[in-house]
Amino acid sequence: MLLAVATLLLAASAPTQPPSSSCSSDEERLERLVAWARANGADLEKVRPAKLPDREGFGLMLTVDVAAGEKLMSVPFALCLSSANTSLPAHAGGDLPQFVQLALRVLMEKRKGNASFWHPYIDLLPQSFATTNHLQEDELKYLVGTSAARSST
């Protein structure tokens, strides 16, 4: 089974099409994501995605004043790439833990390039990232008392 998963991972990570992001700015890719989300039922009228100063990645900024408890945005579940809507057949790793199935699904969708329904989202994912799951014991001690320490156990 492990060999089958490794083979699937290698096959999924090899792109079949060149990524469109190679010639697109972050702002252009972000505009494509917003257009895709709206075209598929997302209500983003009170927010706008933005590259935030002095931060990595993107965030959401309000475009209007809102009252406490007011709905800010709405995204249909069909646009959420999650383990709840990402089951794989057993021969493709369907008996693996859900987080592994989700990772495999992202790799498989990434391999499809522009042909993937999820391309506007996947195109904005970082090429690499760090999590507390990969820290050594001596590094974890610096997180004691933070929410990051609680999420890494």
Coordinates of N, CA, C and O in Angstrom, one line a residue:
M1 N 0.8 -1.2 0.0 CA 0.0 0.0 0.0 C 0.9 1.3 0.0 O 0.6 2.2 -0.7
L2 N 1.9 1.3 0.8 CA 2.8 2.4 0.9 C 3.4 2.7 -0.5 O 3.5 3.9 -0.9
L3 N 3.8 1.7 -1.2 CA 4.4 1.9 -2.5 C 3.4 2.5 -3.5 O 3.7 3.4 -4.2
A4 N 2.1 2.1 -3.4 CA 1.1 2.6 -4.2 C 0.9 4.1 -3.9 O 0.7 4.9 -4.8
V5 N 0.9 4.5 -2.7 CA 0.7 5.9 -2.3 C 1.9 6.7 -2.8 O 1.8 7.8 -3.3
A6 N 3.1 6.2 -2.6 CA 4.3 6.9 -3.1 C 4.3 7.1 -4.6 O 4.6 8.2 -5.1
T7 N 3.9 6.1 -5.3 CA 3.7 6.2 -6.8 C 2.7 7.2 -7.1 O 2.9 8.1 -8.0
L8 N 1.6 7.2 -6.4 CA 0.5 8.2 -6.7 C 1.0 9.6 -6.4 O 0.7 10.5 -7.1
L9 N 1.7 9.8 -5.3 CA 2.3 11.1 -5.0 C 3.2 11.6 -6.0 O 3.1 12.7 -6.4
L10 N 4.1 10.7 -6.5 CA 5.0 11.1 -7.5 C 4.3 11.5 -8.8 O 4.6 12.5 -9.5
A11 N 3.3 10.7 -9.2 CA 2.6 10.9 -10.4 C 1.8 12.2 -10.3 O 1.7 13.0 -11.2
A12 N 1.2 12.5 -9.1 CA 0.4 13.6 -8.9 C 1.2 14.9 -8.9 O 0.7 16.0 -9.2
S13 N 2.4 14.8 -8.4 CA 3.2 16.0 -8.3 C 3.9 16.5 -9.6 O 4.4 17.6 -9.7
A14 N 3.9 15.6 -10.6 CA 4.5 16.0 -11.9 C 3.5 16.7 -12.7 O 2.5 16.1 -13.1
P15 N 3.7 18.0 -13.0 CA 2.7 18.7 -13.7 C 2.6 18.2 -15.2 O 3.6 17.9 -15.8
T16 N 1.4 18.2 -15.7 CA 1.1 17.9 -17.1 C 1.0 19.1 -17.9 O 1.2 19.1 -19.1
Q17 N 0.7 20.3 -17.3 CA 0.7 21.5 -18.0 C 1.5 22.5 -17.2 O 1.6 22.5 -16.0
P18 N 2.1 23.5 -17.9 CA 2.9 24.5 -17.1 C 1.9 25.3 -16.3 O 0.8 25.6 -16.8
P19 N 2.3 25.7 -15.1 CA 1.4 26.5 -14.2 C 1.2 27.9 -14.8 O 2.1 28.5 -15.3
S20 N 0.0 28.4 -14.8 CA -0.3 29.7 -15.3 C 0.3 30.8 -14.5 O 0.5 31.9 -14.9
S21 N 0.6 30.5 -13.2 CA 1.2 31.5 -12.3 C 2.5 32.0 -12.7 O 3.0 33.0 -12.2
S22 N 3.2 31.3 -13.6 CA 4.6 31.6 -14.0 C 4.6 33.0 -14.6 O 5.6 33.7 -14.6
C23 N 3.5 33.5 -15.2 CA 3.5 34.8 -15.9 C 2.5 35.7 -15.3 O 2.1 36.7 -15.9
S24 N 1.9 35.3 -14.2 CA 0.8 36.1 -13.6 C 1.3 36.7 -12.2 O 2.0 36.0 -11.5
S25 N 0.9 37.9 -12.0 CA 1.2 38.5 -10.7 C 0.3 37.9 -9.6 O -0.8 37.4 -9.9
D26 N 0.7 38.1 -8.3 CA -0.2 37.7 -7.3 C -1.6 38.4 -7.4 O -2.6 37.7 -7.1
E27 N -1.6 39.6 -7.7 CA -2.9 40.4 -7.9 C -3.7 39.8 -9.0 O -4.9 39.7 -8.8
E28 N -3.1 39.4 -10.1 CA -3.9 38.8 -11.2 C -4.5 37.5 -10.7 O -5.7 37.1 -11.0
R29 N -3.7 36.7 -10.1 CA -4.2 35.4 -9.6 C -5.3 35.5 -8.6 O -6.2 34.8 -8.5
L30 N -5.1 36.5 -7.7 CA -6.2 36.8 -6.7 C -7.5 37.3 -7.4 O -8.5 36.8 -7.0
E31 N -7.4 38.1 -8.4 CA -8.6 38.5 -9.2 C -9.3 37.3 -9.8 O -10.5 37.2 -9.8
R32 N -8.5 36.4 -10.3 CA -9.1 35.1 -10.9 C -9.8 34.3 -9.8 O -10.9 33.7 -10.1
L33 N -9.2 34.2 -8.6 CA -9.8 33.5 -7.5 C -11.2 34.1 -7.2 O -12.2 33.4 -7.0
V34 N -11.2 35.4 -7.0 CA -12.4 36.1 -6.7 C -13.5 35.9 -7.7 O -14.7 35.6 -7.4
A35 N -13.1 36.1 -9.0 CA -14.1 35.9 -10.1 C -14.6 34.5 -10.1 O -15.8 34.2 -10.3
W36 N -13.7 33.5 -9.9 CA -14.1 32.1 -9.8 C -15.1 31.8 -8.6 O -16.2 31.2 -8.8
A37 N -14.8 32.4 -7.5 CA -15.7 32.2 -6.3 C -17.0 32.8 -6.5 O -18.1 32.2 -6.3
R38 N -17.0 34.1 -7.1 CA -18.3 34.7 -7.4 C -19.1 34.0 -8.4 O -20.4 33.8 -8.3
A39 N -18.5 33.5 -9.4 CA -19.2 32.8 -10.5 C -19.8 31.5 -10.0 O -20.7 30.9 -10.6
N40 N -19.2 31.0 -8.9 CA -19.7 29.7 -8.3 C -20.5 29.9 -7.0 O -20.6 29.1 -6.2
G41 N -21.1 31.2 -6.8 CA -22.0 31.4 -5.8 C -21.5 32.1 -4.5 O -22.3 32.3 -3.6
A42 N -20.3 32.5 -4.4 CA -19.8 33.2 -3.2 C -20.3 34.6 -3.2 O -20.3 35.3 -4.2
D43 N -20.7 35.0 -2.0 CA -21.1 36.4 -1.8 C -19.9 37.1 -1.1 O -19.6 36.9 0.1
L44 N -19.2 38.0 -1.8 CA -18.0 38.6 -1.2 C -18.2 40.2 -1.3 O -17.2 40.9 -1.4
E45 N -19.4 40.6 -1.3 CA -19.7 42.1 -1.5 C -19.1 42.9 -0.4 O -18.8 44.1 -0.6
K46 N -19.0 42.4 0.8 CA -18.5 43.3 1.9 C -17.0 43.1 2.2 O -16.5 43.8 3.1
V47 N -16.4 42.3 1.5 CA -14.9 42.0 1.7 C -14.2 42.1 0.4 O -14.8 41.9 -0.7
R48 N -12.9 42.3 0.5 CA -12.1 42.2 -0.7 C -10.8 41.5 -0.2 O -10.2 41.8 0.8
P49 N -10.3 40.5 -1.0 CA -9.0 39.9 -0.7 C -7.9 40.9 -1.0 O -8.1 41.7 -1.9
A50 N -6.9 40.8 -0.2 CA -5.8 41.7 -0.4 C -4.5 41.1 0.0 O -4.5 40.3 1.0
K51 N -3.4 41.5 -0.6 CA -2.1 41.2 -0.1 C -1.8 42.2 1.0 O -1.8 43.4 0.8
L52 N -1.7 41.7 2.2 CA -1.5 42.6 3.4 C -0.1 43.1 3.6 O 0.8 42.2 3.4
P53 N 0.1 44.3 3.9 CA 1.5 44.8 4.1 C 2.1 44.1 5.3 O 1.5 43.8 6.3
D54 N 3.4 43.9 5.1 CA 4.2 43.2 6.2 C 3.7 41.8 6.6 O 4.0 41.4 7.7
R55 N 3.1 41.2 5.7 CA 2.6 39.8 6.0 C 2.8 38.9 4.8 O 2.9 39.4 3.7
E56 N 2.9 37.6 5.0 CA 3.0 36.7 3.9 C 1.6 36.3 3.5 O 0.7 36.2 4.3
G57 N 1.4 36.1 2.2 CA 0.1 35.6 1.8 C -0.9 36.7 1.6 O -0.6 37.9 1.5
F58 N -2.2 36.3 1.8 CA -3.3 37.2 1.5 C -4.3 37.2 2.7 O -4.3 36.3 3.5
G59 N -5.1 38.2 2.8 CA -6.1 38.2 3.8 C -7.4 38.9 3.3 O -7.4 39.2 2.1
L60 N -8.3 39.1 4.1 CA -9.6 39.8 3.7 C -9.7 41.1 4.4 O -9.4 41.2 5.6
M61 N -10.1 42.1 3.7 CA -10.4 43.4 4.2 C -11.8 43.8 4.0 O -12.4 43.5 3.0
L62 N -12.4 44.4 5.0 CA -13.8 44.9 4.9 C -13.9 46.0 3.9 O -13.0 46.9 3.9
T63 N -14.9 46.1 3.1 CA -15.1 47.3 2.2 C -16.2 48.2 2.7 O -16.4 49.3 2.2
V64 N -16.9 47.8 3.8 CA -18.0 48.6 4.3 C -18.0 48.4 5.8 O -17.4 47.5 6.4
D65 N -18.6 49.4 6.5 CA -18.8 49.2 8.0 C -19.8 48.1 8.2 O -20.8 48.0 7.5
V66 N -19.6 47.3 9.3 CA -20.6 46.3 9.6 C -20.9 46.3 11.0 O -20.1 46.8 11.9
A67 N -22.1 45.8 11.3 CA -22.6 45.8 12.7 C -22.1 44.4 13.3 O -21.9 43.5 12.6
A68 N -22.1 44.4 14.6 CA -21.7 43.2 15.3 C -22.7 42.1 15.0 O -23.9 42.3 14.9
G69 N -22.2 40.9 14.6 CA -23.1 39.8 14.3 C -23.5 39.8 12.8 O -24.2 38.8 12.4
E70 N -23.2 40.8 12.0 CA -23.6 40.9 10.6 C -22.8 39.9 9.8 O -21.6 39.8 10.0
K71 N -23.5 39.2 8.9 CA -22.7 38.3 8.0 C -21.8 39.1 7.1 O -22.1 40.1 6.5
L72 N -20.5 38.6 7.0 CA -19.5 39.3 6.2 C -19.4 38.8 4.8 O -19.2 39.5 3.9
M73 N -19.6 37.5 4.7 CA -19.4 36.8 3.4 C -20.1 35.4 3.5 O -20.3 34.9 4.6
S74 N -20.3 34.9 2.3 CA -20.8 33.5 2.2 C -20.1 32.8 1.1 O -20.0 33.3 0.0
V75 N -19.7 31.6 1.4 CA -19.0 30.7 0.4 C -19.7 29.4 0.4 O -19.8 28.7 1.5
P76 N -20.3 29.0 -0.7 CA -20.9 27.6 -0.8 C -20.0 26.5 -0.4 O -18.8 26.6 -0.7
F77 N -20.5 25.5 0.2 CA -19.7 24.4 0.6 C -19.0 23.7 -0.6 O -17.9 23.2 -0.5
A78 N -19.7 23.8 -1.7 CA -19.1 23.2 -2.9 C -17.7 23.8 -3.3 O -17.0 23.2 -4.0
L79 N -17.4 25.0 -2.8 CA -16.1 25.6 -3.1 C -15.1 25.3 -2.0 O -14.0 25.8 -2.1
C80 N -15.5 24.5 -1.0 CA -14.6 24.2 0.1 C -13.9 22.9 -0.3 O -14.6 21.8 -0.3
L81 N -12.6 22.9 -0.5 CA -11.9 21.7 -0.8 C -11.5 21.1 0.6 O -10.6 21.6 1.3
S82 N -12.3 20.1 1.1 CA -12.1 19.6 2.4 C -12.2 18.1 2.4 O -12.6 17.5 1.4
S83 N -11.8 17.5 3.5 CA -11.9 16.0 3.6 C -13.4 15.6 3.5 O -13.7 14.4 3.1
A84 N -14.3 16.5 3.8 CA -15.7 16.1 3.7 C -16.2 15.9 2.3 O -17.2 15.2 2.1
N85 N -15.6 16.5 1.3 CA -16.0 16.4 -0.1 C -14.9 15.9 -1.0 O -14.8 16.2 -2.2
T86 N -13.9 15.2 -0.4 CA -12.7 14.8 -1.1 C -12.4 13.4 -0.8 O -11.3 13.0 -0.5
S87 N -13.3 12.5 -1.0 CA -13.0 11.1 -0.8 C -12.4 10.5 -2.0 O -12.7 10.9 -3.2
L88 N -11.4 9.6 -1.8 CA -10.7 8.9 -2.9 C -11.1 7.4 -2.9 O -11.4 6.9 -1.9
P89 N -11.2 6.8 -4.1 CA -11.4 5.4 -4.1 C -10.3 4.6 -3.4 O -9.2 5.1 -3.3
A90 N -10.6 3.4 -2.9 CA -9.6 2.7 -2.2 C -8.3 2.4 -2.9 O -7.2 2.6 -2.4
H91 N -8.4 2.2 -4.2 CA -7.2 1.9 -5.0 C -6.3 3.2 -5.1 O -5.1 3.1 -5.5
A92 N -6.9 4.4 -4.9 CA -6.1 5.6 -5.0 C -5.8 6.2 -3.6 O -5.5 7.4 -3.5
G93 N -5.9 5.4 -2.5 CA -5.6 5.9 -1.2 C -6.8 6.2 -0.4 O -6.7 6.8 0.7
G94 N -8.0 5.7 -0.8 CA -9.2 6.0 0.0 C -9.3 5.4 1.4 O -10.1 5.8 2.2
D95 N -8.4 4.5 1.7 CA -8.4 3.9 3.0 C -7.3 4.6 3.9 O -7.1 4.3 5.0
L96 N -6.7 5.7 3.4 CA -5.8 6.5 4.2 C -6.5 7.5 5.1 O -7.7 7.8 4.8
P97 N -5.8 8.1 6.1 CA -6.4 9.1 6.9 C -6.9 10.3 6.0 O -6.4 10.5 4.9
Q98 N -8.0 10.9 6.5 CA -8.6 12.0 5.7 C -7.6 13.1 5.3 O -7.7 13.6 4.2
F99 N -6.7 13.5 6.2 CA -5.8 14.6 5.9 C -4.8 14.2 4.7 O -4.4 15.0 3.9
V100 N -4.5 12.9 4.7 CA -3.6 12.4 3.6 C -4.5 12.4 2.3 O -4.0 12.7 1.2
Q101 N -5.7 11.9 2.4 CA -6.6 11.9 1.2 C -6.7 13.4 0.6 O -6.6 13.6 -0.6
L102 N -6.9 14.3 1.5 CA -7.0 15.7 1.1 C -5.7 16.2 0.4 O -5.7 16.8 -0.6
A103 N -4.6 15.8 1.0 CA -3.3 16.2 0.4 C -3.1 15.6 -1.0 O -2.7 16.3 -1.9
L104 N -3.5 14.3 -1.1 CA -3.4 13.7 -2.4 C -4.4 14.3 -3.4 O -4.0 14.5 -4.6
R105 N -5.5 14.7 -3.0 CA -6.5 15.4 -3.9 C -5.9 16.7 -4.4 O -6.1 17.0 -5.6
V106 N -5.3 17.5 -3.5 CA -4.7 18.7 -3.9 C -3.6 18.5 -4.9 O -3.6 19.2 -5.9
L107 N -2.8 17.5 -4.7 CA -1.7 17.2 -5.7 C -2.3 16.8 -7.0 O -1.8 17.2 -8.1
M108 N -3.4 16.0 -7.0 CA -4.0 15.5 -8.2 C -4.6 16.7 -9.0 O -4.5 16.8 -10.2
E109 N -5.3 17.6 -8.2 CA -5.8 18.8 -8.9 C -4.8 19.7 -9.4 O -4.9 20.3 -10.5
K110 N -3.7 19.8 -8.7 CA -2.6 20.7 -9.1 C -2.0 20.2 -10.4 O -1.6 20.9 -11.3
R111 N -1.9 18.8 -10.5 CA -1.4 18.2 -11.7 C -2.2 18.5 -13.0 O -1.7 18.6 -14.1
K112 N -3.5 18.7 -12.8 CA -4.4 19.0 -13.9 C -4.2 20.5 -14.4 O -4.6 20.8 -15.5
G113 N -3.5 21.3 -13.7 CA -3.3 22.7 -14.1 C -4.5 23.4 -14.4 O -5.5 23.3 -13.6
N114 N -4.6 24.2 -15.5 CA -5.7 25.0 -15.8 C -7.0 24.2 -16.0 O -8.1 24.8 -15.8
A115 N -7.0 22.9 -16.2 CA -8.1 22.1 -16.4 C -8.9 21.8 -15.1 O -10.0 21.4 -15.1
S116 N -8.2 22.0 -14.0 CA -8.9 21.7 -12.7 C -9.9 22.8 -12.3 O -9.7 24.0 -12.5
F117 N -11.0 22.3 -11.8 CA -12.0 23.2 -11.3 C -11.4 24.1 -10.2 O -11.8 25.3 -10.1
W118 N -10.5 23.6 -9.5 CA -9.9 24.3 -8.3 C -8.7 25.1 -8.7 O -8.1 25.7 -7.8
H119 N -8.4 25.2 -9.9 CA -7.1 25.9 -10.4 C -7.0 27.3 -9.8 O -5.9 27.7 -9.3
P120 N -8.0 28.2 -9.8 CA -7.8 29.5 -9.3 C -7.4 29.5 -7.8 O -6.7 30.4 -7.3
Y121 N -7.9 28.5 -7.0 CA -7.5 28.4 -5.6 C -6.1 27.8 -5.5 O -5.3 28.3 -4.8
I122 N -5.9 26.7 -6.1 CA -4.6 26.0 -6.0 C -3.5 26.9 -6.5 O -2.4 26.8 -6.0
D123 N -3.7 27.7 -7.5 CA -2.7 28.6 -8.1 C -2.2 29.6 -7.1 O -1.1 30.1 -7.2
L124 N -3.0 29.9 -6.0 CA -2.5 30.8 -5.0 C -1.9 30.1 -3.8 O -1.4 30.8 -2.9
L125 N -1.9 28.8 -3.7 CA -1.3 28.1 -2.6 C 0.2 28.4 -2.6 O 0.8 28.4 -3.6
P126 N 0.8 28.5 -1.4 CA 2.2 28.7 -1.3 C 3.0 27.4 -1.8 O 2.5 26.3 -1.7
Q127 N 4.2 27.6 -2.4 CA 5.0 26.5 -2.8 C 5.5 25.7 -1.7 O 5.8 24.5 -1.8
S128 N 5.7 26.3 -0.5 CA 6.2 25.6 0.7 C 5.6 26.4 1.9 O 5.2 27.6 1.8
F129 N 5.6 25.7 3.0 CA 5.2 26.3 4.3 C 5.7 25.5 5.4 O 6.1 24.3 5.3
A130 N 5.7 26.1 6.6 CA 6.2 25.3 7.8 C 5.0 25.2 8.8 O 4.1 26.1 8.8
T131 N 4.9 24.1 9.5 CA 3.9 23.9 10.5 C 4.6 23.5 11.8 O 5.8 23.0 11.7
T132 N 3.9 23.6 12.9 CA 4.5 23.2 14.1 C 4.7 21.7 14.2 O 5.5 21.2 15.0
N133 N 4.1 20.9 13.3 CA 4.2 19.5 13.3 C 5.6 19.1 12.9 O 6.0 17.9 13.2
H134 N 6.4 19.9 12.3 CA 7.7 19.6 11.9 C 8.8 20.2 12.8 O 10.0 20.1 12.4
L135 N 8.5 20.8 13.9 CA 9.5 21.4 14.8 C 10.1 20.3 15.7 O 9.4 19.3 16.0
Q136 N 11.3 20.5 16.0 CA 12.0 19.6 17.0 C 11.6 20.0 18.4 O 11.1 21.1 18.7
E137 N 11.8 19.1 19.4 CA 11.4 19.3 20.8 C 12.0 20.6 21.3 O 11.3 21.4 22.0
D138 N 13.3 20.9 21.0 CA 13.9 22.1 21.5 C 13.3 23.4 20.9 O 13.4 24.5 21.4
E139 N 12.7 23.3 19.7 CA 12.0 24.4 19.1 C 10.6 24.6 19.6 O 10.1 25.7 19.8
L140 N 9.9 23.5 20.0 CA 8.6 23.6 20.5 C 8.5 24.3 21.8 O 7.5 24.9 22.2
K141 N 9.6 24.3 22.6 CA 9.6 24.9 23.9 C 9.3 26.4 23.8 O 8.8 27.1 24.7
Y142 N 9.6 27.0 22.7 CA 9.4 28.5 22.5 C 7.9 28.8 22.3 O 7.5 29.9 22.3
L143 N 7.1 27.8 22.0 CA 5.7 28.0 21.8 C 4.8 27.7 23.0 O 3.6 28.0 23.0
V144 N 5.4 27.3 24.1 CA 4.7 27.0 25.3 C 3.8 28.3 25.7 O 4.3 29.4 25.7
G145 N 2.5 28.0 26.0 CA 1.6 29.1 26.4 C 0.9 29.8 25.2 O 0.2 30.7 25.4
T146 N 1.2 29.4 24.0 CA 0.6 30.0 22.8 C -0.4 29.0 22.2 O -0.4 27.8 22.5
S147 N -1.3 29.5 21.3 CA -2.2 28.6 20.6 C -1.5 27.7 19.7 O -1.9 26.6 19.4
A148 N -0.3 28.1 19.2 CA 0.5 27.3 18.3 C 1.0 26.0 19.0 O 1.0 24.9 18.5
A149 N 1.3 26.2 20.3 CA 1.7 25.0 21.1 C 0.6 24.0 21.3 O 0.8 22.8 21.2
R150 N -0.6 24.5 21.5 CA -1.8 23.7 21.7 C -2.1 22.9 20.4 O -2.5 21.8 20.4
S151 N -1.9 23.5 19.3 CA -2.3 22.9 18.0 C -1.2 21.9 17.5 O -1.5 21.1 16.6
S152 N 0.0 21.9 18.1 CA 1.0 21.1 17.7 C 1.1 19.8 18.5 O 2.0 18.9 18.2
T153 N 0.2 19.6 19.4 CA 0.3 18.4 20.3 C -0.8 17.4 19.9 O -1.7 17.7 19.1

